[in-house]
mmCIF file of C-alpha atoms in Angstrom:
data_model
loop_
_atom_site.group_PDB
_atom_site.id
_atom_site.type_symbol
_atom_site.label_atom_id
_atom_site.label_comp_id
_atom_site.label_asym_id
_atom_site.label_seq_id
_atom_site.Cartn_x
_atom_site.Cartn_y
_atom_site.Cartn_z
ATOM 1 C CA MET O 30 -0.400 -0.312 0.121
ATOM 2 C CA GLN O 31 2.959 2.507 1.303
ATOM 3 C CA GLY O 32 4.136 1.301 -2.443
ATOM 4 C CA SER O 33 1.219 2.681 -4.551
ATOM 5 C CA ARG O 34 0.525 5.761 -2.598
ATOM 6 C CA ILE O 35 4.827 6.800 -3.413
ATOM 7 C CA PHE O 36 3.877 5.936 -7.376
ATOM 8 C CA MET O 37 0.948 8.075 -7.028
ATOM 9 C CA VAL O 38 2.515 11.334 -5.521
ATOM 10 C CA SER O 39 5.246 10.793 -7.615
ATOM 11 C CA LEU O 40 3.081 10.718 -11.050
ATOM 12 C CA PHE O 41 1.519 13.817 -9.695
ATOM 13 C CA ILE O 42 5.055 15.412 -9.347
ATOM 14 C CA ILE O 43 6.072 14.712 -12.489
ATOM 15 C CA SER O 44 2.981 15.285 -14.284
ATOM 16 C CA VAL O 45 3.874 18.848 -12.340
ATOM 17 C CA CYS O 46 7.432 19.297 -13.672
ATOM 18 C CA THR O 47 6.287 18.971 -17.095
ATOM 19 C CA ALA O 48 3.515 21.222 -17.143
ATOM 20 C CA VAL O 49 5.851 23.672 -15.745
ATOM 21 C CA PHE O 50 8.593 24.023 -17.835
ATOM 22 C CA SER O 51 6.335 23.547 -21.195
ATOM 23 C CA GLU O 52 5.979 26.721 -23.225
ATOM 24 C CA GLY O 53 2.885 27.677 -20.673
ATOM 25 C CA ILE O 54 -0.112 28.037 -22.041
ATOM 26 C CA SER O 55 -0.725 28.411 -25.259
ATOM 27 C CA VAL O 56 -3.697 30.493 -26.096
ATOM 28 C CA GLU O 57 -5.162 33.956 -24.932
ATOM 29 C CA SER O 58 -5.741 34.654 -21.189
ATOM 30 C CA SER O 59 -9.155 35.428 -21.987
ATOM 31 C CA VAL O 60 -9.631 32.350 -24.438
ATOM 32 C CA TYR O 61 -8.610 29.829 -22.085
ATOM 33 C CA ILE O 62 -10.817 31.264 -19.166
ATOM 34 C CA LYS O 63 -13.527 30.783 -21.031
ATOM 35 C CA ALA O 64 -12.807 27.641 -22.385
ATOM 36 C CA LEU O 65 -11.622 26.177 -18.829
ATOM 37 C CA GLY O 66 -15.156 27.664 -17.178
ATOM 38 C CA ILE O 67 -17.008 25.702 -20.094
ATOM 39 C CA TYR O 68 -15.068 22.125 -19.532
ATOM 40 C CA LEU O 69 -15.194 22.945 -15.861
ATOM 41 C CA LEU O 70 -19.156 22.921 -16.032
ATOM 42 C CA PHE O 71 -19.254 20.145 -18.086
ATOM 43 C CA ALA O 72 -17.206 17.963 -16.675
ATOM 44 C CA CYS O 73 -18.990 18.855 -13.052
ATOM 45 C CA LEU O 74 -22.150 17.846 -14.945
ATOM 46 C CA TYR O 75 -20.806 14.702 -15.821
ATOM 47 C CA TYR O 76 -19.408 13.451 -12.880
ATOM 48 C CA HIS O 77 -22.832 11.711 -11.861
ATOM 49 C CA LEU O 78 -22.715 9.860 -15.050
ATOM 50 C CA ARG O 79 -19.745 7.941 -14.409
ATOM 51 C CA ILE O 80 -19.147 4.159 -14.532
ATOM 52 C CA ILE O 81 -16.929 2.525 -11.452
ATOM 53 C CA SER O 82 -15.618 -0.388 -11.457
ATOM 54 C CA ARG O 83 -13.887 -2.397 -8.491
ATOM 55 C CA ASN O 84 -10.228 -3.822 -8.410
ATOM 56 C CA GLY O 85 -9.412 -5.037 -4.941
ATOM 57 C CA ASN O 86 -9.032 -2.004 -2.385
ATOM 58 C CA THR O 87 -9.610 1.174 -5.201
ATOM 59 C CA SER O 88 -12.384 2.524 -7.516
ATOM 60 C CA ILE O 89 -12.045 3.535 -10.767
ATOM 61 C CA ASP O 90 -13.912 6.067 -12.576
ATOM 62 C CA TYR O 91 -14.828 5.052 -16.086
ATOM 63 C CA GLY O 92 -16.630 8.683 -17.080
ATOM 64 C CA ILE O 93 -16.774 10.918 -19.792
ATOM 65 C CA ASN O 94 -13.505 12.337 -20.600
ATOM 66 C CA TYR O 95 -12.536 15.469 -22.499
ATOM 67 C CA SER O 96 -9.001 15.780 -21.352
ATOM 68 C CA LEU O 97 -7.417 15.022 -24.009
ATOM 69 C CA SER O 98 -9.345 18.538 -26.606
ATOM 70 C CA ILE O 99 -8.418 21.036 -23.708
ATOM 71 C CA GLY O 100 -4.744 19.437 -23.041
ATOM 72 C CA LEU O 101 -4.371 19.851 -26.731
ATOM 73 C CA PHE O 102 -5.690 22.692 -27.138
ATOM 74 C CA THR O 103 -4.262 24.968 -24.311
ATOM 75 C CA GLY O 104 -1.138 22.945 -23.462
ATOM 76 C CA PRO O 105 0.556 21.228 -20.408
ATOM 77 C CA LEU O 106 -0.026 23.819 -17.687
ATOM 78 C CA GLY O 107 -3.393 24.402 -19.563
ATOM 79 C CA LEU O 108 -4.738 20.929 -18.628
ATOM 80 C CA LEU O 109 -2.540 20.814 -15.230
ATOM 81 C CA ILE O 110 -4.880 24.017 -13.788
ATOM 82 C CA PHE O 111 -8.294 22.474 -15.266
ATOM 83 C CA GLU O 112 -7.247 18.804 -14.051
ATOM 84 C CA VAL O 113 -6.533 20.266 -10.474
ATOM 85 C CA ILE O 114 -9.688 22.356 -10.108
ATOM 86 C CA TYR O 115 -11.598 20.041 -10.829
ATOM 87 C CA ARG O 116 -10.681 16.809 -8.973
ATOM 88 C CA PHE O 117 -9.933 18.361 -6.020
ATOM 89 C CA CYS O 118 -13.640 19.885 -6.761
ATOM 90 C CA VAL O 119 -14.547 16.111 -6.897
ATOM 91 C CA TYR O 120 -12.523 15.229 -4.071
ATOM 92 C CA PHE O 121 -14.221 17.582 -1.494
ATOM 93 C CA TYR O 122 -17.185 16.652 -3.053
ATOM 94 C CA LYS O 123 -16.682 13.291 -1.829
ATOM 95 C CA LYS O 124 -15.592 14.268 1.613
ATOM 96 C CA HIS O 125 -18.984 16.182 2.043
ATOM 97 C CA THR O 126 -20.885 13.205 0.703
ATOM 98 C CA LYS O 127 -18.925 10.546 3.060
ATOM 99 C CA THR O 128 -18.448 8.694 -0.309
ATOM 100 C CA GLU O 129 -14.769 8.951 -0.481
ATOM 101 C CA ASP O 130 -12.586 6.083 -0.864
ATOM 102 C CA PRO O 131 -9.509 5.037 2.273
ATOM 103 C CA ASP O 132 -6.873 6.614 0.000
ATOM 104 C CA GLU O 133 -9.435 9.018 -1.825
ATOM 105 C CA PHE O 134 -6.638 12.018 -1.252
ATOM 106 C CA PHE O 135 -3.930 9.966 -2.845
ATOM 107 C CA HIS O 136 -6.106 9.132 -5.331
ATOM 108 C CA THR O 137 -7.241 12.386 -6.347
ATOM 109 C CA PHE O 138 -2.927 12.885 -7.081
ATOM 110 C CA TYR O 139 -3.230 10.127 -8.873
ATOM 111 C CA ASN O 140 -5.844 11.065 -11.437
ATOM 112 C CA VAL O 141 -4.403 14.760 -11.855
ATOM 113 C CA GLY O 142 -0.841 13.163 -12.361
ATOM 114 C CA SER O 143 -2.111 10.322 -14.974
ATOM 115 C CA PHE O 144 -3.938 12.592 -17.360
ATOM 116 C CA VAL O 145 -1.715 15.599 -17.508
ATOM 117 C CA MET O 146 0.599 13.107 -17.825
ATOM 118 C CA SER O 147 -0.652 10.820 -20.727
ATOM 119 C CA ASN O 148 -2.454 13.575 -22.313
ATOM 120 C CA SER O 149 1.048 15.770 -22.263
ATOM 121 C CA ILE O 150 2.580 13.409 -24.455
ATOM 122 C CA ALA O 151 -0.383 13.665 -26.190
ATOM 123 C CA PHE O 152 0.040 16.687 -26.658
ATOM 124 C CA TYR O 153 3.484 16.629 -28.302
ATOM 125 C CA LEU O 154 2.653 13.894 -30.703
ATOM 126 C CA PHE O 155 0.059 15.472 -31.751
ATOM 127 C CA HIS O 156 2.234 18.469 -32.892
ATOM 128 C CA LEU O 157 5.309 15.646 -33.969
ATOM 129 C CA LEU O 158 2.273 13.528 -35.824
ATOM 130 C CA SER O 159 0.028 16.556 -37.380
ATOM 131 C CA PRO O 160 2.448 17.711 -40.803
ATOM 132 C CA LEU O 161 3.176 14.065 -41.569
ATOM 133 C CA PHE O 162 -0.885 13.290 -42.353
ATOM 134 C CA LYS O 163 -1.621 16.994 -42.940
ATOM 135 C CA GLY O 164 -1.859 15.653 -46.878
ATOM 136 C CA VAL O 165 -3.866 12.651 -46.272
ATOM 137 C CA PRO O 166 -7.437 12.317 -46.186
ATOM 138 C CA PHE O 167 -9.170 12.124 -42.972
ATOM 139 C CA GLY O 168 -5.408 12.957 -41.663
ATOM 140 C CA PHE O 169 -6.450 14.925 -38.323
ATOM 141 C CA TRP O 170 -9.173 11.552 -37.511
ATOM 142 C CA VAL O 171 -6.317 8.987 -37.888
ATOM 143 C CA VAL O 172 -3.738 11.440 -35.504
ATOM 144 C CA MET O 173 -6.337 11.682 -32.847
ATOM 145 C CA LEU O 174 -7.239 7.873 -32.437
ATOM 146 C CA MET O 175 -3.343 7.456 -32.598
ATOM 147 C CA LEU O 176 -2.945 9.041 -29.741
ATOM 148 C CA ILE O 177 -6.276 7.991 -27.801
ATOM 149 C CA THR O 178 -4.636 4.584 -28.520
ATOM 150 C CA VAL O 179 -1.611 5.653 -26.893
ATOM 151 C CA THR O 180 -3.028 7.809 -24.235
ATOM 152 C CA SER O 181 -5.345 5.094 -23.340
ATOM 153 C CA LEU O 182 -2.382 2.853 -23.133
ATOM 154 C CA LEU O 183 -0.346 4.898 -20.598
ATOM 155 C CA SER O 184 -3.523 4.878 -18.435
ATOM 156 C CA ASP O 185 -3.909 0.847 -18.411
ATOM 157 C CA LEU O 186 0.165 0.777 -17.571
ATOM 158 C CA PHE O 187 -0.341 3.359 -14.837
ATOM 159 C CA LEU O 188 -3.341 1.446 -13.377
ATOM 160 C CA ILE O 189 -1.656 -1.857 -13.589
ATOM 161 C CA THR O 190 1.897 -0.193 -12.204
ATOM 162 C CA VAL O 191 -0.994 0.375 -9.043
ATOM 163 C CA PHE O 192 -2.682 -2.487 -8.996
ATOM 164 C CA LYS O 193 0.709 -4.754 -8.708
ATOM 165 C CA LEU O 194 2.150 -2.726 -6.205
ATOM 166 C CA THR O 195 -1.291 -3.254 -3.817
ATOM 167 C CA GLY O 196 -1.364 -7.047 -4.779
ATOM 168 C CA ASP O 197 -5.077 -6.722 -7.006
ATOM 169 C CA ILE O 198 -2.518 -7.846 -9.949
ATOM 170 C CA LYS O 199 0.152 -10.420 -9.595
ATOM 171 C CA THR O 200 1.008 -12.001 -12.932
ATOM 172 C CA LYS O 201 1.673 -10.703 -16.862
ATOM 173 C CA VAL O 202 -1.917 -12.928 -17.918
ATOM 174 C CA GLU O 203 -3.786 -10.680 -14.920
ATOM 175 C CA ALA O 204 -2.463 -7.788 -16.475
ATOM 176 C CA ILE O 205 -3.385 -8.565 -19.968
ATOM 177 C CA ASP O 206 -6.710 -9.322 -19.291
ATOM 178 C CA PHE O 207 -7.176 -5.806 -17.467
ATOM 179 C CA ILE O 208 -6.070 -3.997 -20.721
ATOM 180 C CA LYS O 209 -8.742 -6.109 -22.802
ATOM 181 C CA THR O 210 -11.667 -5.136 -20.308
ATOM 182 C CA ARG O 211 -11.108 -1.660 -22.702
ATOM 183 C CA SER O 212 -13.808 -0.869 -25.617
ATOM 184 C CA VAL O 213 -12.665 -0.016 -28.622
ATOM 185 C CA LEU O 214 -16.319 1.660 -29.579
ATOM 186 C CA ASP O 215 -15.546 3.861 -26.275
ATOM 187 C CA MET O 216 -12.103 4.456 -27.413
ATOM 188 C CA GLY O 217 -13.270 5.925 -31.095
ATOM 189 C CA LYS O 218 -16.228 7.546 -29.219
ATOM 190 C CA ILE O 219 -13.654 9.725 -27.157
ATOM 191 C CA ALA O 220 -11.737 10.301 -30.624
ATOM 192 C CA PHE O 221 -13.922 11.772 -32.310
ATOM 193 C CA THR O 222 -15.556 13.712 -29.516
ATOM 194 C CA ASN O 223 -12.525 15.192 -28.666
ATOM 195 C CA GLY O 224 -11.186 16.169 -31.637
ATOM 196 C CA LEU O 225 -14.716 17.884 -32.521
ATOM 197 C CA LEU O 226 -14.240 20.036 -29.818
ATOM 198 C CA LEU O 227 -10.414 20.551 -30.649
ATOM 199 C CA LEU O 228 -12.301 22.067 -33.607
ATOM 200 C CA PHE O 229 -14.440 23.988 -32.248
ATOM 201 C CA LEU O 230 -11.976 25.443 -29.882
ATOM 202 C CA LYS O 231 -9.475 26.119 -32.392
ATOM 203 C CA GLU O 232 -12.107 27.975 -34.391
ATOM 204 C CA GLY O 233 -13.699 29.529 -31.816
ATOM 205 C CA LYS O 234 -17.008 28.169 -32.365
ATOM 206 C CA TRP O 235 -18.542 28.315 -28.330
ATOM 207 C CA GLU O 236 -22.051 27.780 -29.277
ATOM 208 C CA MET O 237 -21.043 24.504 -31.228
ATOM 209 C CA LEU O 238 -18.846 23.577 -28.688
ATOM 210 C CA ILE O 239 -21.293 23.958 -25.886
ATOM 211 C CA SER O 240 -24.319 22.083 -27.954
ATOM 212 C CA LEU O 241 -21.545 19.005 -28.497
ATOM 213 C CA PHE O 242 -21.094 18.938 -24.480
ATOM 214 C CA ILE O 243 -25.121 19.168 -24.253
ATOM 215 C CA LEU O 244 -25.766 16.640 -27.086
ATOM 216 C CA ASN O 245 -23.107 14.397 -25.421
ATOM 217 C CA TYR O 246 -24.799 14.837 -21.900
ATOM 218 C CA LEU O 247 -28.235 13.956 -23.322
ATOM 219 C CA VAL O 248 -27.439 11.013 -25.338
ATOM 220 C CA SER O 249 -24.764 9.489 -22.366
ATOM 221 C CA ARG O 250 -27.994 10.596 -19.532
ATOM 222 C CA SER O 251 -30.338 8.614 -22.005
ATOM 223 C CA PHE O 252 -28.062 5.828 -22.234
ATOM 224 C CA LEU O 253 -27.400 5.130 -18.620
ATOM 225 C CA SER O 254 -30.981 5.960 -17.620
ATOM 226 C CA LYS O 255 -32.172 2.943 -20.328
ATOM 227 C CA SER O 256 -29.236 0.832 -18.691
ATOM 228 C CA GLN O 257 -30.600 1.638 -15.201
ATOM 229 C CA MET O 258 -33.403 0.261 -16.270
ATOM 230 C CA LEU O 259 -32.951 -2.399 -17.923
ATOM 231 C CA GLN O 260 -30.359 -3.200 -15.093
ATOM 232 C CA ASN O 261 -33.527 -3.214 -12.697
ATOM 233 C CA LYS O 262 -36.308 -5.142 -14.960
ATOM 234 C CA ILE O 263 -32.927 -7.882 -14.518
ATOM 235 C CA GLU O 264 -33.063 -7.825 -11.625
ATOM 236 C CA ARG O 265 -36.907 -7.663 -10.875
ATOM 237 C CA ASP O 266 -36.735 -11.104 -12.989
ATOM 238 C CA LYS O 267 -34.053 -12.386 -11.339
ATOM 239 C CA PHE O 268 -36.265 -12.114 -7.729
ATOM 240 C CA GLU O 269 -39.330 -12.962 -9.469
ATOM 241 C CA GLN O 270 -37.149 -15.991 -10.937
ATOM 242 C CA MET O 271 -36.525 -17.096 -7.319
ATOM 243 C CA ALA O 272 -39.769 -16.112 -5.697
ATOM 244 C CA TYR O 273 -41.426 -18.480 -7.961
ATOM 245 C CA THR O 274 -38.527 -21.188 -8.215
ATOM 246 C CA ASP O 275 -38.141 -24.232 -6.370
ATOM 247 C CA PHE O 276 -34.814 -24.315 -4.397
ATOM 248 C CA LEU O 277 -34.467 -27.915 -4.261
ATOM 249 C CA THR O 278 -35.708 -29.092 -7.810
ATOM 250 C CA GLY O 279 -35.516 -25.771 -9.669
ATOM 251 C CA VAL O 280 -38.988 -25.956 -11.146
ATOM 252 C CA PHE O 281 -41.969 -23.374 -10.467
ATOM 253 C CA ASN O 282 -43.268 -23.677 -7.122
ATOM 254 C CA ARG O 283 -46.549 -23.905 -5.521
ATOM 255 C CA ALA O 284 -47.038 -19.658 -5.177
ATOM 256 C CA TYR O 285 -46.167 -19.799 -9.346
ATOM 257 C CA MET O 286 -48.868 -22.608 -9.780
ATOM 258 C CA ASP O 287 -51.341 -20.378 -7.990
ATOM 259 C CA LYS O 288 -50.206 -17.540 -10.176
ATOM 260 C CA LYS O 289 -50.432 -19.361 -13.452
ATOM 261 C CA MET O 290 -54.305 -21.427 -12.359
ATOM 262 C CA THR O 291 -55.789 -18.050 -11.857
ATOM 263 C CA GLU O 292 -53.799 -16.934 -15.270
ATOM 264 C CA LEU O 293 -55.344 -20.331 -17.301
ATOM 265 C CA ASN O 294 -58.953 -19.424 -15.904
ATOM 266 C CA GLN O 295 -59.323 -17.133 -18.384
ATOM 267 C CA SER O 296 -57.775 -19.257 -20.967
ATOM 268 C CA GLY O 297 -60.556 -21.419 -22.089
ATOM 269 C CA GLU O 298 -57.986 -24.003 -23.172
ATOM 270 C CA SER O 299 -58.777 -27.491 -23.239
ATOM 271 C CA LEU O 300 -56.118 -28.466 -20.279
ATOM 272 C CA GLY O 301 -54.810 -32.112 -18.349
ATOM 273 C CA ILE O 302 -53.813 -31.206 -14.970
ATOM 274 C CA VAL O 303 -51.674 -34.219 -13.726
ATOM 275 C CA VAL O 304 -50.571 -34.551 -10.070
ATOM 276 C CA ALA O 305 -48.138 -37.324 -9.253
ATOM 277 C CA ASP O 306 -46.700 -38.593 -6.210
ATOM 278 C CA ILE O 307 -43.863 -41.088 -5.223
ATOM 279 C CA ASP O 308 -44.529 -43.743 -4.213
ATOM 280 C CA LYS O 309 -43.609 -44.742 -0.419
ATOM 281 C CA PHE O 310 -41.492 -42.162 -0.158
ATOM 282 C CA LYS O 311 -41.241 -42.206 3.235
ATOM 283 C CA ARG O 312 -39.356 -45.604 2.921
ATOM 284 C CA ILE O 313 -36.559 -44.124 0.986
ATOM 285 C CA ASN O 314 -36.140 -41.409 4.115
ATOM 286 C CA ASP O 315 -36.260 -44.263 6.000
ATOM 287 C CA SER O 316 -33.895 -46.844 4.613
ATOM 288 C CA TYR O 317 -31.206 -44.569 3.580
ATOM 289 C CA ASN O 318 -31.332 -40.777 4.688
ATOM 290 C CA HIS O 319 -33.090 -37.078 4.061
ATOM 291 C CA ALA O 320 -30.072 -36.928 1.571
ATOM 292 C CA VAL O 321 -30.859 -39.900 -0.656
ATOM 293 C CA GLY O 322 -34.506 -38.534 -0.515
ATOM 294 C CA ASP O 323 -34.129 -35.140 -1.496
ATOM 295 C CA GLN O 324 -32.085 -36.832 -4.835
ATOM 296 C CA ALA O 325 -34.938 -38.945 -5.377
ATOM 297 C CA ILE O 326 -37.047 -35.702 -5.460
ATOM 298 C CA ARG O 327 -34.518 -34.028 -7.697
ATOM 299 C CA HIS O 328 -34.436 -37.204 -10.533
ATOM 300 C CA PHE O 329 -38.365 -38.003 -10.342
ATOM 301 C CA ALA O 330 -38.422 -33.675 -10.951
ATOM 302 C CA ASP O 331 -36.125 -34.216 -13.389
ATOM 303 C CA THR O 332 -38.147 -36.962 -14.727
ATOM 304 C CA LEU O 333 -40.991 -35.522 -15.840
ATOM 305 C CA LYS O 334 -39.580 -32.508 -17.345
ATOM 306 C CA SER O 335 -37.816 -34.497 -20.129
ATOM 307 C CA TYR O 336 -41.460 -35.209 -20.995
ATOM 308 C CA LEU O 337 -42.642 -32.607 -21.421
ATOM 309 C CA SER O 338 -42.801 -29.570 -23.866
ATOM 310 C CA LYS O 339 -42.022 -25.469 -23.825
ATOM 311 C CA ASP O 340 -45.714 -25.006 -23.379
ATOM 312 C CA ASP O 341 -46.133 -27.214 -20.817
ATOM 313 C CA TYR O 342 -45.965 -26.209 -17.113
ATOM 314 C CA LEU O 343 -44.237 -28.345 -14.106
ATOM 315 C CA PHE O 344 -44.337 -27.304 -10.746
ATOM 316 C CA ARG O 345 -43.548 -29.176 -6.989
ATOM 317 C CA SER O 346 -47.135 -28.534 -5.454
ATOM 318 C CA GLY O 347 -45.841 -31.119 -2.289
ATOM 319 C CA GLY O 348 -42.859 -32.548 -0.523
ATOM 320 C CA GLU O 349 -42.759 -35.459 -2.922
ATOM 321 C CA GLU O 350 -45.845 -34.410 -5.294
ATOM 322 C CA PHE O 351 -45.599 -32.052 -8.077
ATOM 323 C CA THR O 352 -48.407 -31.056 -11.057
ATOM 324 C CA ILE O 353 -48.328 -30.786 -14.430
ATOM 325 C CA ILE O 354 -50.854 -28.854 -16.809
ATOM 326 C CA MET O 355 -50.686 -30.078 -19.853
ATOM 327 C CA ARG O 356 -51.514 -27.675 -22.779
ATOM 328 C CA PHE O 357 -53.278 -27.754 -26.266
ATOM 329 C CA ARG O 358 -52.948 -31.768 -26.291
ATOM 330 C CA THR O 359 -56.643 -34.273 -26.710
ATOM 331 C CA TYR O 360 -57.587 -36.431 -23.858
ATOM 332 C CA GLU O 361 -55.891 -38.971 -25.667
ATOM 333 C CA GLU O 362 -52.953 -37.589 -26.041
ATOM 334 C CA CYS O 363 -52.445 -36.574 -22.836
ATOM 335 C CA LEU O 364 -53.114 -39.675 -21.114
ATOM 336 C CA ASN O 365 -50.770 -41.869 -23.263
ATOM 337 C CA LEU O 366 -48.329 -39.110 -22.360
ATOM 338 C CA ALA O 367 -49.036 -39.678 -18.590
ATOM 339 C CA GLN O 368 -48.528 -43.612 -18.908
ATOM 340 C CA LYS O 369 -45.141 -42.517 -20.735
ATOM 341 C CA ILE O 370 -44.204 -40.944 -17.761
ATOM 342 C CA ARG O 371 -45.452 -42.992 -15.317
ATOM 343 C CA LYS O 372 -43.315 -46.376 -17.247
ATOM 344 C CA GLY O 373 -40.501 -43.723 -17.208
ATOM 345 C CA VAL O 374 -39.896 -42.885 -13.872
ATOM 346 C CA GLU O 375 -40.598 -47.070 -12.942
ATOM 347 C CA ASN O 376 -37.822 -47.434 -15.194
ATOM 348 C CA SER O 377 -35.515 -44.784 -14.647
ATOM 349 C CA PRO O 378 -33.312 -45.686 -11.244
ATOM 350 C CA PHE O 379 -30.986 -43.415 -9.795
ATOM 351 C CA GLN O 380 -27.588 -43.100 -8.365
ATOM 352 C CA ALA O 381 -27.127 -42.105 -4.892
ATOM 353 C CA ASP O 382 -24.035 -42.325 -2.497
ATOM 354 C CA PHE O 383 -25.101 -43.858 0.892
ATOM 355 C CA LYS O 384 -21.872 -44.650 3.242
ATOM 356 C CA GLU O 385 -19.372 -44.249 0.787
ATOM 357 C CA GLU O 386 -20.993 -45.959 -1.623
ATOM 358 C CA SER O 387 -22.427 -45.326 -5.068
ATOM 359 C CA ILE O 388 -25.724 -47.377 -5.416
ATOM 360 C CA SER O 389 -29.008 -47.173 -7.691
ATOM 361 C CA ILE O 390 -32.284 -46.939 -6.445
ATOM 362 C CA SER O 391 -35.383 -47.568 -7.750
ATOM 363 C CA TYR O 392 -38.809 -46.449 -7.253
ATOM 364 C CA THR O 393 -42.280 -46.138 -8.700
ATOM 365 C CA ALA O 394 -44.826 -43.031 -8.896
ATOM 366 C CA SER O 395 -48.347 -43.095 -9.390
ATOM 367 C CA PHE O 396 -50.745 -40.478 -11.373
ATOM 368 C CA GLY O 397 -53.749 -38.672 -11.099
ATOM 369 C CA LEU O 398 -55.191 -37.059 -14.371
ATOM 370 C CA PHE O 399 -58.234 -34.635 -15.115
ATOM 371 C CA TYR O 400 -58.930 -33.475 -18.308
ATOM 372 C CA TYR O 401 -61.309 -30.942 -19.281
ATOM 373 C CA THR O 402 -61.637 -26.859 -20.891
ATOM 374 C CA VAL O 403 -61.760 -24.753 -18.587
ATOM 375 C CA ASN O 404 -65.619 -22.838 -17.998
ATOM 376 C CA ASP O 405 -66.712 -20.206 -15.690
ATOM 377 C CA LEU O 406 -68.722 -23.224 -14.010
ATOM 378 C CA LEU O 407 -65.083 -25.206 -12.943
ATOM 379 C CA SER O 408 -62.025 -23.719 -12.037
ATOM 380 C CA ILE O 409 -58.292 -24.826 -12.666
ATOM 381 C CA GLU O 410 -58.280 -24.936 -8.636
ATOM 382 C CA LYS O 411 -61.371 -27.090 -8.606
ATOM 383 C CA ALA O 412 -59.759 -29.760 -11.402
ATOM 384 C CA TYR O 413 -56.577 -29.525 -9.472
ATOM 385 C CA VAL O 414 -58.516 -31.365 -6.639
ATOM 386 C CA TYR O 415 -60.360 -33.588 -8.947
ATOM 387 C CA ALA O 416 -56.754 -34.785 -10.400
ATOM 388 C CA ASP O 417 -55.536 -34.476 -6.568
ATOM 389 C CA GLN O 418 -58.699 -37.010 -5.742
ATOM 390 C CA LEU O 419 -57.667 -39.466 -9.262
ATOM 391 C CA LEU O 420 -53.789 -39.622 -7.498
ATOM 392 C CA LEU O 421 -55.655 -40.726 -4.300
ATOM 393 C CA GLN O 422 -56.898 -43.310 -5.844
ATOM 394 C CA SER O 423 -54.585 -44.564 -8.071
ATOM 395 C CA LYS O 424 -52.656 -44.739 -4.871
ATOM 396 C CA GLU O 425 -55.679 -46.714 -3.344
ATOM 397 C CA MET O 426 -55.199 -49.774 -5.804
ATOM 398 C CA GLY O 427 -51.735 -50.316 -5.379
ATOM 399 C CA LYS O 428 -49.903 -47.524 -6.607
ATOM 400 C CA ASN O 429 -47.348 -47.242 -9.611
ATOM 401 C CA ARG O 430 -51.097 -46.357 -11.732
ATOM 402 C CA LEU O 431 -52.444 -44.056 -13.611
ATOM 403 C CA SER O 432 -55.834 -43.052 -13.204
ATOM 404 C CA SER O 433 -57.741 -40.572 -14.902
ATOM 405 C CA ARG O 434 -61.357 -38.394 -15.898
ATOM 406 C CA GLU O 435 -62.805 -36.455 -18.333
ATOM 407 C CA GLU O 436 -65.071 -34.014 -17.679
ATOM 408 C CA PRO O 437 -67.441 -33.620 -21.018
ATOM 409 C CA ALA O 438 -66.664 -30.419 -22.694
ATOM 410 C CA TYR O 439 -70.292 -29.175 -21.859
ATOM 411 C CA PRO O 440 -70.758 -28.916 -18.118
ATOM 412 C CA HIS O 441 -74.339 -29.250 -18.000
ATOM 413 C CA ARG O 442 -74.094 -33.156 -19.201
ATOM 414 C CA PRO O 443 -73.742 -35.495 -17.240
ATOM 415 C CA ALA O 444 -69.852 -36.423 -16.352
ATOM 416 C CA GLU O 445 -68.280 -39.910 -17.766
ATOM 417 C CA ALA O 446 -65.721 -41.046 -15.637
ATOM 418 C CA VAL O 447 -62.876 -42.678 -17.435
ATOM 419 C CA LEU O 448 -60.237 -44.737 -14.817
ATOM 420 C CA THR O 449 -57.630 -45.939 -16.498
ATOM 421 C CA ASN O 450 -54.837 -47.830 -14.270
ATOM 422 C CA ALA O 451 -51.852 -50.116 -15.579
#
């Protein structure tokens, strides 16, 4: 930690020396003060649009930065004055709002030093390269892209040095991976924006300069708002998924079953409501342990899910009981599928670890199927009760069976019960 502080302060001192011993501010005082005021205003306005990334004990602000354009226009000394005023404004703001890092004071010196140093190098490169690209089509923009590439690499090298000294980066691979995180699109955006700002500064087009700042602010604000909305939606969806997912099996839970039943009550669909339950589940727990019992439940859920389509729903409605809502099928198709699932469970033992051995455990399940068309006289909740009663009937008749019933499409007609047992 001490080494990183020494590096931060040293970088600041070197940048100050570079700026002080440069040729001074390369524009008239009145022009510089006007440019400085505009840049400080928008730099402070843009501050809340930054994106913060944390690496170890150090937080990095990835914000909108236009230091290159004012550095190229005014020279290293003018850039130093801008960076010192802006960075210390940020420092005192963080102190006031109690959002500063433990080493915020040293980070402020680092931010001033790194930006002044990298953009001072860019200033001298600009005057060296500009004559060479003067007759080249889009030569000015090629130079700006080259400068942004250089300043980005220098910025990354400075950060890697800090992280190396703090122990947050230990290998060359980690350093290279850090450099790879930089976005080429962001670099292009910074190059063209700073290029336009520099042209407006040189031509004294202050209205165009301010308009570009405002445009960038509005675009960035809009992008940030949309990103936050998307992030909030992702988080809401994640919490909703957690609220509606059974933690043991990963299928939908009883709460989601109730929600989905309420929705399907308005659908008018023909549905097959299947309630399935592992036979003699208590014997599995008693003969082995609850961990093996949990594995049996997970295996049962995976087996049921493997037979269903994307339109069907599978819920864990009780301990070892599951409910299936089969959609877009005839009664015969639901009946055949339920029979196929029952046989699949019977013929699919699972492997479990018990007493330091891997054992194969077979089990069976009983099923109750109630098929009907959703209507105002019979809710899905009631249909679920009928399916559950059919399951109990399968249990009473010896287990490993399927009992089914089809409700006629017209509820006022007498219902014909059909019992199918394996």
